[in-house]
């Protein structure tokens, strides 16, 4: 079983998340993608973050039609700050082979690795699938990514064809996965709601209706 773990705030989940999950699933031949909403996002201000229960529910609703996608409440149930290392250890515990699991993350978020909790330990323990959008798959961008990685863990080097970075001593790999650019962010969705502008077609309709029903992000509650 090959599994991708897609962590995020999902505040709210949108088609950018879903499309990137699908393209990584196909590229890395994954059997399952586990969406893991964070409890308290360590890198984000607490303003405008919907409750963990609401974010979890929106992910559940969005995944209903996709048998290969699973909503995993591991971080919400653990509570407190959500650290990648804790989640990875929890999800790989008991697995015979953690080399069949990949932590999926956008290149922009991955570039912040240096600010994470125990970044070196993370790079020693976790196999990543780093998604590349737009011109992020240029060799200059990949070299910049590699520099960030090597500053934290010098054991990594670029593999052939610039498709992955390897840390052979620890049998770790970072896969670089180019994906279609879907220019949607949760920030933009929240901004549209604040300005009473339509969010139609940026996220699944059932998630939109949940936001309207629960009047999340200051939504007026009017269905349009
Ligand atoms: P916000 O706008 O509130 O910062 P976000 O839309 O970036 O949120 P997150 O929940 O922070 O969403 O992101 C979770 C993961 O999904 C991250 O790895 C991020 O890089 C990735 N991601 C977010 N938006 C997109 C998108 N449009 N296309 C591909 N990946 C995305």
XYZ file of C-alpha atoms and ligand atoms in Angstrom:
255
model
C 0.000 0.000 0.000
C 1.477 3.355 -1.084
C 0.102 6.305 0.840
C 0.338 10.083 0.520
C -0.253 12.309 3.528
C -1.530 15.785 2.727
C -1.378 18.019 5.785
C -2.794 21.520 5.860
C -4.999 24.005 7.597
C -7.766 23.420 5.038
C -9.351 26.717 6.055
C -11.293 25.854 3.905
C -10.355 22.905 1.628
C -10.563 23.889 -2.078
C -9.960 22.567 -5.614
C -6.245 23.507 -5.468
C -5.786 20.907 -2.701
C -7.932 18.298 -4.457
C -6.313 18.666 -7.864
C -2.764 18.539 -6.467
C -3.675 15.414 -4.449
C -4.969 13.758 -7.602
C -1.902 14.625 -9.693
C 0.498 13.387 -6.969
C -1.565 10.212 -6.609
C -1.162 9.493 -10.310
C 2.514 10.540 -10.524
C 3.661 8.427 -7.545
C 1.181 5.584 -8.081
C -0.343 6.045 -4.630
C -3.215 3.856 -3.460
C -4.515 6.317 -0.925
C -4.220 9.955 0.097
C -4.855 10.852 3.734
C -5.912 14.476 4.249
C -4.801 15.580 7.704
C -6.240 18.914 8.911
C -4.054 20.538 11.558
C -5.325 21.300 15.052
C -3.618 24.628 15.758
C -1.549 25.703 12.730
C 1.860 26.759 14.136
C 2.642 29.094 11.226
C -0.674 30.899 10.984
C -2.377 33.636 12.976
C -5.364 32.376 14.912
C -7.574 35.104 13.379
C -9.882 33.782 10.705
C -9.096 30.108 11.339
C -12.360 28.133 11.531
C -12.635 25.627 14.371
C -10.844 22.306 13.951
C -14.219 20.545 13.995
C -15.543 22.705 11.123
C -12.354 22.337 9.043
C -12.409 18.574 9.590
C -16.050 18.404 8.553
C -15.365 20.423 5.376
C -12.592 17.973 4.438
C -14.910 15.022 5.113
C -17.605 16.548 2.905
C -15.129 17.310 0.087
C -13.790 13.737 0.039
C -17.109 11.925 0.084
C -17.019 10.962 -3.601
C -13.371 9.811 -3.705
C -12.747 6.267 -2.410
C -8.950 6.712 -2.568
C -9.109 9.799 -0.331
C -9.444 9.561 3.431
C -9.934 12.297 6.024
C -7.655 11.577 8.993
C -8.428 13.363 12.297
C -5.084 12.370 13.886
C -3.856 15.954 14.462
C -7.223 17.327 15.545
C -7.647 14.467 18.019
C -4.104 14.914 19.365
C -4.832 18.637 19.845
C -2.267 21.344 20.605
C 0.270 22.444 18.022
C 0.466 20.144 14.990
C 4.011 19.080 14.177
C 4.845 17.065 11.067
C 7.248 14.783 12.947
C 4.621 13.735 15.522
C 2.069 13.087 12.784
C 4.538 11.113 10.660
C 5.507 8.940 13.657
C 1.880 8.317 14.510
C 0.881 7.419 10.954
C 3.890 5.197 10.209
C 3.833 3.389 13.584
C 3.340 -0.293 12.934
C 3.924 0.084 9.181
C 6.368 -2.567 7.925
C 7.860 -0.132 5.401
C 7.714 3.643 5.833
C 9.297 4.072 2.381
C 5.845 3.654 0.916
C 4.556 6.811 2.595
C 5.069 10.358 1.348
C 4.296 13.628 3.045
C 2.837 15.838 0.296
C 3.588 19.538 0.495
C 3.713 22.552 -1.831
C 7.204 23.870 -2.652
C 6.316 27.278 -1.158
C 5.446 25.701 2.199
C 8.465 23.350 2.001
C 10.820 26.341 1.582
C 9.853 27.350 5.150
C 11.245 24.062 6.501
C 13.991 25.863 8.421
C 11.359 27.457 10.675
C 9.694 24.133 11.545
C 9.981 22.152 14.767
C 13.121 19.913 14.607
C 13.727 20.349 10.824
C 16.806 18.080 10.720
C 14.938 15.263 12.450
C 12.106 15.787 9.953
C 14.489 15.389 6.997
C 15.977 12.273 8.607
C 12.611 10.611 9.147
C 10.178 11.706 6.436
C 9.922 11.015 2.686
C 8.408 14.083 1.009
C 6.556 14.633 -2.246
C 7.108 18.327 -3.001
C 4.658 19.731 -5.547
C 5.970 22.252 -8.070
C 3.679 24.769 -9.737
C 4.303 27.227 -12.585
C 8.032 27.843 -13.049
C 8.941 26.066 -9.784
C 10.260 23.093 -11.767
C 13.014 25.203 -13.365
C 16.518 23.991 -12.504
C 17.261 27.325 -10.743
C 14.279 26.857 -8.422
C 15.198 23.227 -7.718
C 18.769 24.260 -6.884
C 17.407 26.840 -4.422
C 15.229 24.143 -2.861
C 18.211 21.807 -2.588
C 20.267 24.544 -0.887
C 17.527 24.935 1.758
C 17.498 21.162 2.269
C 21.296 20.868 2.469
C 21.609 23.735 4.960
C 19.518 21.613 7.316
C 20.721 18.139 6.292
C 23.893 18.088 4.132
C 23.408 14.363 3.450
C 20.911 15.055 0.651
C 22.016 15.291 -2.968
C 20.090 15.716 -6.218
C 19.290 12.510 -8.073
C 19.503 12.077 -11.820
C 16.963 14.002 -13.962
C 16.181 16.463 -11.104
C 13.149 14.350 -10.177
C 14.210 13.705 -6.610
C 16.773 14.411 -3.899
C 18.201 11.442 -2.025
C 19.741 10.888 1.398
C 21.165 7.429 0.829
C 22.576 6.926 4.391
C 19.076 7.170 5.831
C 17.284 5.720 2.774
C 15.263 8.920 2.504
C 13.965 10.569 -0.647
C 12.288 13.844 -1.599
C 10.279 13.506 -4.813
C 9.671 16.645 -6.880
C 6.283 16.449 -8.587
C 5.298 19.085 -11.182
C 1.550 19.776 -11.035
C -0.908 21.948 -12.931
C -1.143 25.442 -11.509
C -4.577 25.933 -9.945
C -4.586 29.519 -8.764
C -6.850 29.104 -5.731
C -5.966 29.716 -2.087
C -7.972 29.556 1.112
C -6.906 33.156 1.782
C -8.584 34.253 -1.460
C -11.762 32.353 -0.601
C -11.940 33.974 2.854
C -11.272 37.379 1.274
C -14.097 36.886 -1.250
C -16.487 35.984 1.581
C -15.442 39.091 3.502
C -16.209 41.181 0.409
C -19.507 39.339 -0.213
C -18.094 38.118 -3.533
C -18.938 34.720 -5.016
C -16.794 31.667 -4.096
C -18.635 29.424 -6.559
C -16.457 26.842 -8.389
C -13.402 27.476 -6.192
C -14.339 24.585 -3.908
C -16.917 21.764 -3.899
C -20.476 23.075 -3.758
C -21.246 20.965 -0.659
C -18.367 22.654 1.177
C -19.645 26.059 0.044
C -23.116 25.206 1.378
C -21.564 24.129 4.716
C -19.773 27.514 4.943
C -23.051 29.303 4.209
C -25.016 27.196 6.717
C -22.440 27.678 9.477
C -21.803 31.337 8.468
C -18.069 30.686 8.531
C -15.539 33.434 7.781
C -18.254 36.057 8.313
C -20.524 34.704 5.564
C -23.939 36.394 5.569
C -25.729 33.054 5.271
C -27.407 33.999 2.001
C -27.371 31.165 -0.579
C -26.554 32.344 -4.106
P -3.966 29.818 3.079
O -4.321 30.610 1.852
O -4.934 30.023 4.229
O -2.524 29.985 3.500
P -3.794 27.404 1.480
O -4.851 27.549 0.446
O -2.367 27.679 1.050
O -4.161 28.258 2.760
P -3.127 25.171 3.218
O -4.141 24.417 3.998
O -2.249 26.089 3.970
O -3.919 25.947 2.045
O -2.258 24.210 2.318
C -2.090 22.836 2.533
C -1.155 22.301 1.461
O -1.753 22.456 0.170
C 0.205 23.034 1.395
O 1.204 22.064 1.143
C 0.044 23.973 0.201
O 1.287 24.240 -0.427
C -0.890 23.165 -0.718
N -1.727 24.026 -1.559
C -2.496 25.061 -1.169
N -3.117 25.622 -2.230
C -2.725 24.918 -3.316
C -3.008 25.007 -4.738
N -3.808 25.948 -5.240
N -2.428 24.116 -5.562
C -1.583 23.162 -5.063
N -1.269 23.022 -3.757
C -1.835 23.886 -2.888
